[in-house]
Amino acid sequence: MQFPESWLRAFCNPPLNTQQLADTLTMAGLEVEELQPVCPPFSGVVVARILEVSQHPNADRLRVCKVDVGQSGEPLTIVCGAPNAREGLVIPCAMVGASLPPGDDGQAFNIKLGKLRGVESQGMLCSARELKLSDESAGLFELPAGAPVGMNIREYLALDDTMFTLKLTPNLAHCLSVHGVARELSALTGAPLVALSPQAVMPVHQERVSVDIRATDLCGRFSGRVIRGINPSAKTPRWMVDRLARCGQRSVNALVDISNYVMFELGRPTHIFDLDKLNGQLTVRWAQKGETLKLLNGNVVELDERVGVIADEYSVESLAGIMGGDATAVSDDTRNVYVEAAFWWPKAVAGRSRRYNFSTDAGHRFERGVDPEGTVEHIEYITQLIQSVCGGQAGPVDDQQPNMPKTQSVNLRVDRAAKVIGMPLTALQCINALRGLGLTVEMVESDILTVTAPSYRFDIQIEEDLIEEVARVIGYENLPTEPPKAPITPKLRAESSRSVHGVRRAMASLGYQETINYSFVDEAWETTLLGNQNAIRLLNPIASQMNVMRSALMPSLLSVAKFNIDRKADRVCAFEIGRVFHRDPAVPDSDTTVAGYHQPQRVGGVAFGPVSTLSWEGKAATVDFFDVKGQLESVLQPAQLSFESCMHPMLHPGRCARVMLNGVAVGVLGELHPKWRQSWGFPTAPVLFELELDAVLTRSVPAYRSFSKFQAVERDIAVWVAETVTHGQLQACIADAPTQGVLQSATLFDIYRPAASDVAEKSCAIRLIIQRDDAGLAEAEIDSAVNAVVAHLGTQLGARIRS
């Protein structure tokens, strides 16, 4: 909301300078977003009148003007090229020595005595653009004929003014007017508020427009008046045009300007119909599906049952509380008008204009709440303005109140207010603060107040609303600043867990970069990439392609890789830590959970391209399944991961593994499926993984173990096993062999497959490390341990010694 400081001070003028005034409003919750002077500084410009105009003797496009600037002696001679220079015109004149606003080069423009084509010019006649009062330049800036000649133009046009721009929260609808802000300022500073009490205009005729209010849930009050015989060519007064311009509203015509002026001054949107274009009775109702309306902005909108309208006997004429229709708009031919002021229920207006991709000042105010009590008084005020500018004869005011808002009272506990605000308060302080804002306060008990909000305060609903009002009036800057008194005890993380930041650092040390993606994804990703046919749909998605909640991180990471590859990135290593969402009827509703939805955190990653960056060592190999497998083992050490072959709709059927930790599946790892690699356009297959974050954060605490003082013994064995036996199965079987605790480790160091064989088997060479901590090993103990391993392999895996 924007308005000039002078307009605000006309209602409430506290002894504060501009900056102090802005700070007072800001600390009361009415944030002053910007202070801007009405125009740049300039000096030496006065109101002048052209007495005589003659053609320049040496230039066709220049004229020589005799100008009266209010000084004794001869008029000034000024050469001017403006097309509208004429005898009797009143304009701004920059005297010799004047300093005009800087131009595009940033340098001030100083007026000097000079000659133009041989004729001396003793000043400069100015356009509005040269004074930075407008971006348009259609010749000289024409002033009213009665402007006092010789008066400083800054004083005459009140240019020593500042424009305030407020950033208001939705609960401050009562401040969406200059008078509303002045009312707050009066409560904050104690300065008197100038009341605006328009006198009733006596009707000259008895003509009325019949209004039928069929939708009381749309309209709670409807007031109107007929005014006949206005002058359509009347000009809007300069003071009104200037105030509107400083509110960011351009002048249209006198009737529209008056309606806009009252809205900015009092916060009351009104509408003026051309009476001669209305057909019979007006009806306030909900629209019917299929009806259309051409609005004042030229848009044609299609209506339905959720939009309120004002209609006559033949068609819809206005969108209720939002914008009037083009068919009944006032124009230069308008002679008779119908002025309407109504109370539209906020819920009946909210969101309607956004459905049609536009917004209006009227809709902005009505959807937040406009005072239902002031319709008749404001029509009287508009009538006075119309008659003073356009003339006309007024009829009686017709006022219907089918569904007015009910006043409600809210209790305020003084001790509760003191606790929330954080400072000692008395009942008298609360009473004075609330009464200063226009609220009715009664003391029920010694520390309980019953407060009734005025009709223009739609935001007072609960006790906390009253506490906020007390804090605003006291001033947030006056609240005590005290350190917290509660003991601060650091929360130490258990040694058996990692921190989330520790996981991030570990991934970053491996060359991964963290990415953050939306939890909203395309439903096609869920159904095709993940095979999830029951995704959690959003009721109000922010975009059509982000309409479900993700159930895995990998599709988002795949999209990140594709985005970067399309922009010529040859290597992408990215990871994300975030939540995924699954349906789970077993999840209860609590402070941290939502009933029916499981929301675990996971860590996922994608790797594409060379294993390492370009270096002098030569071209690096392309990252594969085993590179990422080793990285995961590095991140989760000292935990021992195992991997089992599995199937996943997003991953390669032969290069996909289930990640196991302590016998429990905690994630998945694999290359992208060939069909998705082809459809997404990857030159090589990226490798993806996704693990449960809780499993990643858990780690075993290292335990002390002394080194053996005795020599270790190495023994190599080679066994034939079936081709289907995995390395993990082989290691697990050796670890389970009954070796009496002397087998320290087993390492597979060679695999041999015969070139021509009818049997699908392979030879595995394994090095066994055998050692005791308390004594040296006898040869019999060594042979016993080796034989136990070989026998256990034969029993469990069908292995046999290679001869």
PDB file of C-alpha atoms in Angstrom, residues 524-787:
ATOM      1  CA  ALA A 524       5.121 -40.938 -14.326  1.00  0.00           C
ATOM      2  CA  TRP A 525       8.409 -41.389 -12.438  1.00  0.00           C
ATOM      3  CA  GLU A 526       6.645 -43.309  -9.691  1.00  0.00           C
ATOM      4  CA  THR A 527       4.684 -45.588 -12.019  1.00  0.00           C
ATOM      5  CA  THR A 528       7.404 -46.345 -14.584  1.00  0.00           C
ATOM      6  CA  LEU A 529      10.748 -46.055 -12.799  1.00  0.00           C
ATOM      7  CA  LEU A 530       9.622 -47.425  -9.429  1.00  0.00           C
ATOM      8  CA  GLY A 531       6.524 -49.457 -10.292  1.00  0.00           C
ATOM      9  CA  ASN A 532       4.516 -47.599  -7.643  1.00  0.00           C
ATOM     10  CA  GLN A 533       0.878 -47.604  -8.768  1.00  0.00           C
ATOM     11  CA  ASN A 534      -0.431 -46.149  -5.491  1.00  0.00           C
ATOM     12  CA  ALA A 535       1.554 -42.939  -5.149  1.00  0.00           C
ATOM     13  CA  ILE A 536       0.496 -40.288  -2.639  1.00  0.00           C
ATOM     14  CA  ARG A 537      -1.223 -37.600  -4.720  1.00  0.00           C
ATOM     15  CA  LEU A 538      -1.237 -33.914  -3.821  1.00  0.00           C
ATOM     16  CA  LEU A 539      -4.557 -32.091  -3.540  1.00  0.00           C
ATOM     17  CA  ASN A 540      -3.051 -28.783  -4.712  1.00  0.00           C
ATOM     18  CA  PRO A 541       0.213 -29.401  -6.621  1.00  0.00           C
ATOM     19  CA  ILE A 542       2.426 -26.402  -7.378  1.00  0.00           C
ATOM     20  CA  ALA A 543       2.851 -27.696 -10.936  1.00  0.00           C
ATOM     21  CA  SER A 544       1.180 -30.364 -13.029  1.00  0.00           C
ATOM     22  CA  GLN A 545       4.426 -32.346 -13.297  1.00  0.00           C
ATOM     23  CA  MET A 546       4.901 -32.297  -9.493  1.00  0.00           C
ATOM     24  CA  ASN A 547       1.668 -33.953  -8.447  1.00  0.00           C
ATOM     25  CA  VAL A 548       2.741 -36.834  -6.156  1.00  0.00           C
ATOM     26  CA  MET A 549       5.054 -37.357  -3.185  1.00  0.00           C
ATOM     27  CA  ARG A 550       8.235 -39.258  -3.963  1.00  0.00           C
ATOM     28  CA  SER A 551       8.704 -42.762  -2.621  1.00  0.00           C
ATOM     29  CA  ALA A 552      12.432 -42.912  -3.486  1.00  0.00           C
ATOM     30  CA  LEU A 553      15.343 -40.523  -4.043  1.00  0.00           C
ATOM     31  CA  MET A 554      16.813 -42.196  -7.124  1.00  0.00           C
ATOM     32  CA  PRO A 555      14.475 -40.689  -9.770  1.00  0.00           C
ATOM     33  CA  SER A 556      15.244 -37.164  -8.565  1.00  0.00           C
ATOM     34  CA  LEU A 557      18.980 -37.909  -8.604  1.00  0.00           C
ATOM     35  CA  LEU A 558      18.685 -39.350 -12.099  1.00  0.00           C
ATOM     36  CA  SER A 559      17.030 -36.084 -13.160  1.00  0.00           C
ATOM     37  CA  VAL A 560      19.927 -34.122 -11.617  1.00  0.00           C
ATOM     38  CA  ALA A 561      22.429 -36.193 -13.581  1.00  0.00           C
ATOM     39  CA  LYS A 562      20.483 -35.712 -16.825  1.00  0.00           C
ATOM     40  CA  PHE A 563      20.229 -31.945 -16.230  1.00  0.00           C
ATOM     41  CA  ASN A 564      24.002 -31.624 -15.832  1.00  0.00           C
ATOM     42  CA  ILE A 565      24.901 -33.965 -18.684  1.00  0.00           C
ATOM     43  CA  ASP A 566      22.686 -31.955 -21.027  1.00  0.00           C
ATOM     44  CA  ARG A 567      24.838 -28.959 -20.108  1.00  0.00           C
ATOM     45  CA  LYS A 568      28.081 -30.664 -21.150  1.00  0.00           C
ATOM     46  CA  ALA A 569      29.115 -32.041 -17.759  1.00  0.00           C
ATOM     47  CA  ASP A 570      31.225 -35.123 -18.432  1.00  0.00           C
ATOM     48  CA  ARG A 571      31.266 -36.308 -14.808  1.00  0.00           C
ATOM     49  CA  VAL A 572      28.422 -36.168 -12.282  1.00  0.00           C
ATOM     50  CA  CYS A 573      28.628 -37.401  -8.689  1.00  0.00           C
ATOM     51  CA  ALA A 574      25.720 -36.180  -6.572  1.00  0.00           C
ATOM     52  CA  PHE A 575      24.005 -37.290  -3.384  1.00  0.00           C
ATOM     53  CA  GLU A 576      20.926 -36.265  -1.414  1.00  0.00           C
ATOM     54  CA  ILE A 577      19.710 -36.791   2.124  1.00  0.00           C
ATOM     55  CA  GLY A 578      15.962 -36.417   2.314  1.00  0.00           C
ATOM     56  CA  ARG A 579      12.609 -37.945   3.154  1.00  0.00           C
ATOM     57  CA  VAL A 580      10.539 -40.328   1.098  1.00  0.00           C
ATOM     58  CA  PHE A 581       6.849 -41.028   1.581  1.00  0.00           C
ATOM     59  CA  HIS A 582       4.973 -44.323   1.743  1.00  0.00           C
ATOM     60  CA  ARG A 583       1.472 -45.360   2.722  1.00  0.00           C
ATOM     61  CA  ASP A 584       1.498 -47.312   5.989  1.00  0.00           C
ATOM     62  CA  PRO A 585      -1.742 -47.873   7.960  1.00  0.00           C
ATOM     63  CA  ALA A 586       0.292 -48.831  11.028  1.00  0.00           C
ATOM     64  CA  VAL A 587       1.702 -45.304  11.491  1.00  0.00           C
ATOM     65  CA  PRO A 588      -0.244 -43.398  14.188  1.00  0.00           C
ATOM     66  CA  ASP A 589      -0.915 -39.674  14.346  1.00  0.00           C
ATOM     67  CA  SER A 590       1.509 -37.840  16.652  1.00  0.00           C
ATOM     68  CA  ASP A 591       3.612 -34.688  16.941  1.00  0.00           C
ATOM     69  CA  THR A 592       6.173 -36.113  14.507  1.00  0.00           C
ATOM     70  CA  THR A 593       4.089 -38.452  12.337  1.00  0.00           C
ATOM     71  CA  VAL A 594       0.988 -38.336  10.178  1.00  0.00           C
ATOM     72  CA  ALA A 595      -1.458 -41.194  10.480  1.00  0.00           C
ATOM     73  CA  GLY A 596      -1.177 -43.627   7.603  1.00  0.00           C
ATOM     74  CA  TYR A 597       2.067 -42.266   6.134  1.00  0.00           C
ATOM     75  CA  HIS A 598       5.623 -43.464   6.754  1.00  0.00           C
ATOM     76  CA  GLN A 599       8.234 -40.766   6.100  1.00  0.00           C
ATOM     77  CA  PRO A 600      11.738 -42.241   6.549  1.00  0.00           C
ATOM     78  CA  GLN A 601      14.910 -40.382   5.714  1.00  0.00           C
ATOM     79  CA  ARG A 602      17.286 -41.850   3.176  1.00  0.00           C
ATOM     80  CA  VAL A 603      20.632 -41.099   1.587  1.00  0.00           C
ATOM     81  CA  GLY A 604      20.909 -41.649  -2.144  1.00  0.00           C
ATOM     82  CA  GLY A 605      23.495 -41.000  -4.799  1.00  0.00           C
ATOM     83  CA  VAL A 606      24.258 -41.119  -8.499  1.00  0.00           C
ATOM     84  CA  ALA A 607      27.621 -41.489 -10.211  1.00  0.00           C
ATOM     85  CA  PHE A 608      28.219 -41.003 -13.926  1.00  0.00           C
ATOM     86  CA  GLY A 609      31.278 -40.604 -16.121  1.00  0.00           C
ATOM     87  CA  PRO A 610      34.985 -41.125 -15.335  1.00  0.00           C
ATOM     88  CA  VAL A 611      36.017 -42.403 -11.929  1.00  0.00           C
ATOM     89  CA  SER A 612      38.308 -39.386 -11.481  1.00  0.00           C
ATOM     90  CA  THR A 613      38.807 -36.006 -13.092  1.00  0.00           C
ATOM     91  CA  LEU A 614      41.132 -35.487 -16.078  1.00  0.00           C
ATOM     92  CA  SER A 615      44.834 -35.737 -15.195  1.00  0.00           C
ATOM     93  CA  TRP A 616      48.244 -36.420 -16.750  1.00  0.00           C
ATOM     94  CA  GLU A 617      47.925 -40.086 -15.763  1.00  0.00           C
ATOM     95  CA  GLY A 618      45.655 -40.694 -18.735  1.00  0.00           C
ATOM     96  CA  LYS A 619      41.995 -41.297 -19.356  1.00  0.00           C
ATOM     97  CA  ALA A 620      40.216 -42.675 -16.292  1.00  0.00           C
ATOM     98  CA  ALA A 621      37.927 -45.675 -16.481  1.00  0.00           C
ATOM     99  CA  THR A 622      34.173 -45.155 -16.439  1.00  0.00           C
ATOM    100  CA  VAL A 623      32.582 -45.547 -13.020  1.00  0.00           C
ATOM    101  CA  ASP A 624      30.892 -48.917 -12.538  1.00  0.00           C
ATOM    102  CA  PHE A 625      28.998 -50.950  -9.967  1.00  0.00           C
ATOM    103  CA  PHE A 626      32.122 -51.993  -8.058  1.00  0.00           C
ATOM    104  CA  ASP A 627      33.458 -48.439  -7.752  1.00  0.00           C
ATOM    105  CA  VAL A 628      30.286 -47.277  -6.001  1.00  0.00           C
ATOM    106  CA  LYS A 629      30.142 -50.499  -3.958  1.00  0.00           C
ATOM    107  CA  GLY A 630      33.610 -49.727  -2.616  1.00  0.00           C
ATOM    108  CA  GLN A 631      32.588 -46.143  -1.818  1.00  0.00           C
ATOM    109  CA  LEU A 632      29.610 -47.332   0.220  1.00  0.00           C
ATOM    110  CA  GLU A 633      31.843 -49.754   2.137  1.00  0.00           C
ATOM    111  CA  SER A 634      34.197 -46.836   2.820  1.00  0.00           C
ATOM    112  CA  VAL A 635      31.414 -44.592   4.134  1.00  0.00           C
ATOM    113  CA  LEU A 636      29.939 -47.264   6.417  1.00  0.00           C
ATOM    114  CA  GLN A 637      33.197 -48.686   7.785  1.00  0.00           C
ATOM    115  CA  PRO A 638      33.913 -50.379  10.174  1.00  0.00           C
ATOM    116  CA  ALA A 639      30.571 -52.087   9.435  1.00  0.00           C
ATOM    117  CA  GLN A 640      30.841 -55.054   7.100  1.00  0.00           C
ATOM    118  CA  LEU A 641      28.332 -54.800   4.247  1.00  0.00           C
ATOM    119  CA  SER A 642      27.160 -57.732   2.197  1.00  0.00           C
ATOM    120  CA  PHE A 643      25.415 -57.637  -1.140  1.00  0.00           C
ATOM    121  CA  GLU A 644      22.739 -59.913  -2.545  1.00  0.00           C
ATOM    122  CA  SER A 645      21.539 -60.014  -6.127  1.00  0.00           C
ATOM    123  CA  CYS A 646      18.036 -58.613  -6.509  1.00  0.00           C
ATOM    124  CA  MET A 647      15.606 -57.089  -9.000  1.00  0.00           C
ATOM    125  CA  HIS A 648      14.537 -53.443  -9.101  1.00  0.00           C
ATOM    126  CA  PRO A 649      12.359 -51.839 -11.833  1.00  0.00           C
ATOM    127  CA  MET A 650      14.784 -48.943 -12.194  1.00  0.00           C
ATOM    128  CA  LEU A 651      18.055 -50.906 -12.213  1.00  0.00           C
ATOM    129  CA  HIS A 652      19.888 -53.349 -14.490  1.00  0.00           C
ATOM    130  CA  PRO A 653      18.587 -56.890 -13.768  1.00  0.00           C
ATOM    131  CA  GLY A 654      22.097 -58.382 -13.732  1.00  0.00           C
ATOM    132  CA  ARG A 655      23.911 -55.465 -12.061  1.00  0.00           C
ATOM    133  CA  CYS A 656      21.669 -54.723  -9.116  1.00  0.00           C
ATOM    134  CA  ALA A 657      22.250 -55.710  -5.500  1.00  0.00           C
ATOM    135  CA  ARG A 658      20.458 -55.481  -2.210  1.00  0.00           C
ATOM    136  CA  VAL A 659      22.694 -53.872   0.443  1.00  0.00           C
ATOM    137  CA  MET A 660      22.710 -55.929   3.659  1.00  0.00           C
ATOM    138  CA  LEU A 661      23.929 -54.809   7.078  1.00  0.00           C
ATOM    139  CA  ASN A 662      23.968 -57.357   9.894  1.00  0.00           C
ATOM    140  CA  GLY A 663      21.611 -59.534   7.874  1.00  0.00           C
ATOM    141  CA  VAL A 664      19.053 -56.763   7.323  1.00  0.00           C
ATOM    142  CA  ALA A 665      18.358 -55.137   3.936  1.00  0.00           C
ATOM    143  CA  VAL A 666      19.109 -51.399   4.236  1.00  0.00           C
ATOM    144  CA  GLY A 667      19.142 -50.293   0.597  1.00  0.00           C
ATOM    145  CA  VAL A 668      19.807 -50.996  -3.038  1.00  0.00           C
ATOM    146  CA  LEU A 669      22.690 -50.414  -5.458  1.00  0.00           C
ATOM    147  CA  GLY A 670      22.949 -50.887  -9.209  1.00  0.00           C
ATOM    148  CA  GLU A 671      23.362 -49.582 -12.718  1.00  0.00           C
ATOM    149  CA  LEU A 672      20.462 -47.892 -14.491  1.00  0.00           C
ATOM    150  CA  HIS A 673      18.267 -50.278 -16.478  1.00  0.00           C
ATOM    151  CA  PRO A 674      19.194 -50.330 -20.207  1.00  0.00           C
ATOM    152  CA  LYS A 675      15.698 -49.271 -21.305  1.00  0.00           C
ATOM    153  CA  TRP A 676      15.782 -46.206 -19.030  1.00  0.00           C
ATOM    154  CA  ARG A 677      19.325 -45.421 -20.106  1.00  0.00           C
ATOM    155  CA  GLN A 678      18.131 -45.375 -23.713  1.00  0.00           C
ATOM    156  CA  SER A 679      14.914 -43.400 -23.120  1.00  0.00           C
ATOM    157  CA  TRP A 680      16.656 -40.799 -20.934  1.00  0.00           C
ATOM    158  CA  GLY A 681      19.550 -40.468 -23.376  1.00  0.00           C
ATOM    159  CA  PHE A 682      22.565 -41.390 -21.208  1.00  0.00           C
ATOM    160  CA  PRO A 683      25.735 -42.218 -23.192  1.00  0.00           C
ATOM    161  CA  THR A 684      26.809 -44.684 -20.468  1.00  0.00           C
ATOM    162  CA  ALA A 685      24.872 -46.177 -17.593  1.00  0.00           C
ATOM    163  CA  PRO A 686      24.947 -44.169 -14.342  1.00  0.00           C
ATOM    164  CA  VAL A 687      25.224 -46.065 -11.076  1.00  0.00           C
ATOM    165  CA  LEU A 688      22.653 -45.274  -8.371  1.00  0.00           C
ATOM    166  CA  PHE A 689      22.232 -46.231  -4.737  1.00  0.00           C
ATOM    167  CA  GLU A 690      19.768 -45.517  -1.945  1.00  0.00           C
ATOM    168  CA  LEU A 691      20.155 -46.479   1.729  1.00  0.00           C
ATOM    169  CA  GLU A 692      18.097 -46.047   4.880  1.00  0.00           C
ATOM    170  CA  LEU A 693      19.630 -43.102   6.748  1.00  0.00           C
ATOM    171  CA  ASP A 694      19.039 -44.685  10.172  1.00  0.00           C
ATOM    172  CA  ALA A 695      21.167 -47.669   9.155  1.00  0.00           C
ATOM    173  CA  VAL A 696      23.923 -45.402   7.828  1.00  0.00           C
ATOM    174  CA  LEU A 697      23.997 -43.390  11.064  1.00  0.00           C
ATOM    175  CA  THR A 698      24.435 -46.504  13.220  1.00  0.00           C
ATOM    176  CA  ARG A 699      27.987 -47.736  13.722  1.00  0.00           C
ATOM    177  CA  SER A 700      29.793 -50.112  16.059  1.00  0.00           C
ATOM    178  CA  VAL A 701      32.065 -48.682  18.741  1.00  0.00           C
ATOM    179  CA  PRO A 702      35.689 -49.777  18.232  1.00  0.00           C
ATOM    180  CA  ALA A 703      36.844 -52.175  20.950  1.00  0.00           C
ATOM    181  CA  TYR A 704      40.421 -52.582  22.173  1.00  0.00           C
ATOM    182  CA  ARG A 705      42.238 -55.733  21.111  1.00  0.00           C
ATOM    183  CA  SER A 706      45.923 -56.410  21.639  1.00  0.00           C
ATOM    184  CA  PHE A 707      48.183 -57.591  18.842  1.00  0.00           C
ATOM    185  CA  SER A 708      49.401 -61.192  18.948  1.00  0.00           C
ATOM    186  CA  LYS A 709      53.052 -61.593  19.787  1.00  0.00           C
ATOM    187  CA  PHE A 710      53.244 -64.858  17.869  1.00  0.00           C
ATOM    188  CA  GLN A 711      53.990 -65.498  14.235  1.00  0.00           C
ATOM    189  CA  ALA A 712      51.015 -65.800  11.809  1.00  0.00           C
ATOM    190  CA  VAL A 713      50.911 -68.669   9.328  1.00  0.00           C
ATOM    191  CA  GLU A 714      49.697 -68.424   5.733  1.00  0.00           C
ATOM    192  CA  ARG A 715      48.144 -71.362   3.908  1.00  0.00           C
ATOM    193  CA  ASP A 716      46.744 -71.280   0.365  1.00  0.00           C
ATOM    194  CA  ILE A 717      43.966 -73.577  -0.761  1.00  0.00           C
ATOM    195  CA  ALA A 718      42.258 -73.941  -4.170  1.00  0.00           C
ATOM    196  CA  VAL A 719      38.769 -75.379  -4.384  1.00  0.00           C
ATOM    197  CA  TRP A 720      36.312 -76.081  -7.152  1.00  0.00           C
ATOM    198  CA  VAL A 721      32.860 -74.558  -6.570  1.00  0.00           C
ATOM    199  CA  ALA A 722      29.773 -74.073  -8.704  1.00  0.00           C
ATOM    200  CA  GLU A 723      29.696 -70.997 -10.943  1.00  0.00           C
ATOM    201  CA  THR A 724      26.681 -69.699  -9.036  1.00  0.00           C
ATOM    202  CA  VAL A 725      28.540 -69.497  -5.700  1.00  0.00           C
ATOM    203  CA  THR A 726      29.207 -65.857  -4.803  1.00  0.00           C
ATOM    204  CA  HIS A 727      32.165 -64.340  -3.021  1.00  0.00           C
ATOM    205  CA  GLY A 728      29.936 -63.493  -0.073  1.00  0.00           C
ATOM    206  CA  GLN A 729      28.746 -67.070   0.278  1.00  0.00           C
ATOM    207  CA  LEU A 730      32.324 -68.302   0.132  1.00  0.00           C
ATOM    208  CA  GLN A 731      33.515 -65.890   2.818  1.00  0.00           C
ATOM    209  CA  ALA A 732      30.546 -66.614   5.081  1.00  0.00           C
ATOM    210  CA  CYS A 733      31.110 -70.353   4.849  1.00  0.00           C
ATOM    211  CA  ILE A 734      34.821 -70.042   5.719  1.00  0.00           C
ATOM    212  CA  ALA A 735      33.982 -67.737   8.667  1.00  0.00           C
ATOM    213  CA  ASP A 736      31.559 -70.374  10.018  1.00  0.00           C
ATOM    214  CA  ALA A 737      34.125 -73.213   9.845  1.00  0.00           C
ATOM    215  CA  PRO A 738      35.041 -74.773  13.267  1.00  0.00           C
ATOM    216  CA  THR A 739      38.667 -73.586  13.440  1.00  0.00           C
ATOM    217  CA  GLN A 740      38.760 -73.068  17.228  1.00  0.00           C
ATOM    218  CA  GLY A 741      39.303 -69.335  16.791  1.00  0.00           C
ATOM    219  CA  VAL A 742      42.706 -69.533  15.117  1.00  0.00           C
ATOM    220  CA  LEU A 743      41.540 -68.439  11.627  1.00  0.00           C
ATOM    221  CA  GLN A 744      42.111 -64.677  11.453  1.00  0.00           C
ATOM    222  CA  SER A 745      41.150 -63.925   7.846  1.00  0.00           C
ATOM    223  CA  ALA A 746      40.510 -65.420   4.423  1.00  0.00           C
ATOM    224  CA  THR A 747      41.234 -63.627   1.145  1.00  0.00           C
ATOM    225  CA  LEU A 748      40.167 -64.702  -2.328  1.00  0.00           C
ATOM    226  CA  PHE A 749      43.136 -63.886  -4.566  1.00  0.00           C
ATOM    227  CA  ASP A 750      42.495 -65.825  -7.779  1.00  0.00           C
ATOM    228  CA  ILE A 751      39.674 -67.318  -9.867  1.00  0.00           C
ATOM    229  CA  TYR A 752      40.279 -69.838 -12.654  1.00  0.00           C
ATOM    230  CA  ARG A 753      37.699 -70.989 -15.206  1.00  0.00           C
ATOM    231  CA  PRO A 754      38.677 -73.771 -17.639  1.00  0.00           C
ATOM    232  CA  ALA A 755      38.575 -72.736 -21.295  1.00  0.00           C
ATOM    233  CA  ALA A 756      36.578 -75.789 -22.366  1.00  0.00           C
ATOM    234  CA  SER A 757      34.429 -77.514 -19.804  1.00  0.00           C
ATOM    235  CA  ASP A 758      30.992 -79.039 -19.730  1.00  0.00           C
ATOM    236  CA  VAL A 759      30.617 -78.302 -16.010  1.00  0.00           C
ATOM    237  CA  ALA A 760      29.696 -74.749 -14.868  1.00  0.00           C
ATOM    238  CA  GLU A 761      32.261 -74.402 -12.102  1.00  0.00           C
ATOM    239  CA  LYS A 762      35.258 -72.278 -11.163  1.00  0.00           C
ATOM    240  CA  SER A 763      38.422 -72.684  -9.136  1.00  0.00           C
ATOM    241  CA  CYS A 764      38.881 -70.233  -6.267  1.00  0.00           C
ATOM    242  CA  ALA A 765      42.279 -69.726  -4.661  1.00  0.00           C
ATOM    243  CA  ILE A 766      42.025 -68.570  -1.038  1.00  0.00           C
ATOM    244  CA  ARG A 767      44.733 -67.442   1.383  1.00  0.00           C
ATOM    245  CA  LEU A 768      44.093 -68.344   5.019  1.00  0.00           C
ATOM    246  CA  ILE A 769      45.807 -66.417   7.848  1.00  0.00           C
ATOM    247  CA  ILE A 770      46.081 -68.583  10.966  1.00  0.00           C
ATOM    248  CA  GLN A 771      47.313 -67.232  14.307  1.00  0.00           C
ATOM    249  CA  ARG A 772      46.876 -67.617  18.043  1.00  0.00           C
ATOM    250  CA  ASP A 773      47.093 -64.791  20.570  1.00  0.00           C
ATOM    251  CA  ASP A 774      48.344 -66.842  23.525  1.00  0.00           C
ATOM    252  CA  ALA A 775      50.869 -69.261  22.003  1.00  0.00           C
ATOM    253  CA  GLY A 776      52.615 -70.393  18.875  1.00  0.00           C
ATOM    254  CA  LEU A 777      50.921 -72.786  16.496  1.00  0.00           C
ATOM    255  CA  ALA A 778      51.835 -76.423  16.186  1.00  0.00           C
ATOM    256  CA  GLU A 779      51.745 -78.016  12.746  1.00  0.00           C
ATOM    257  CA  ALA A 780      48.849 -80.209  13.812  1.00  0.00           C
ATOM    258  CA  GLU A 781      46.790 -77.160  14.781  1.00  0.00           C
ATOM    259  CA  ILE A 782      47.517 -75.524  11.438  1.00  0.00           C
ATOM    260  CA  ASP A 783      46.517 -78.649   9.497  1.00  0.00           C
ATOM    261  CA  SER A 784      43.397 -79.038  11.626  1.00  0.00           C
ATOM    262  CA  ALA A 785      42.236 -75.483  10.863  1.00  0.00           C
ATOM    263  CA  VAL A 786      42.867 -75.882   7.118  1.00  0.00           C
ATOM    264  CA  ASN A 787      41.089 -79.250   7.018  1.00  0.00           C
TER     265      ASN A 787
END
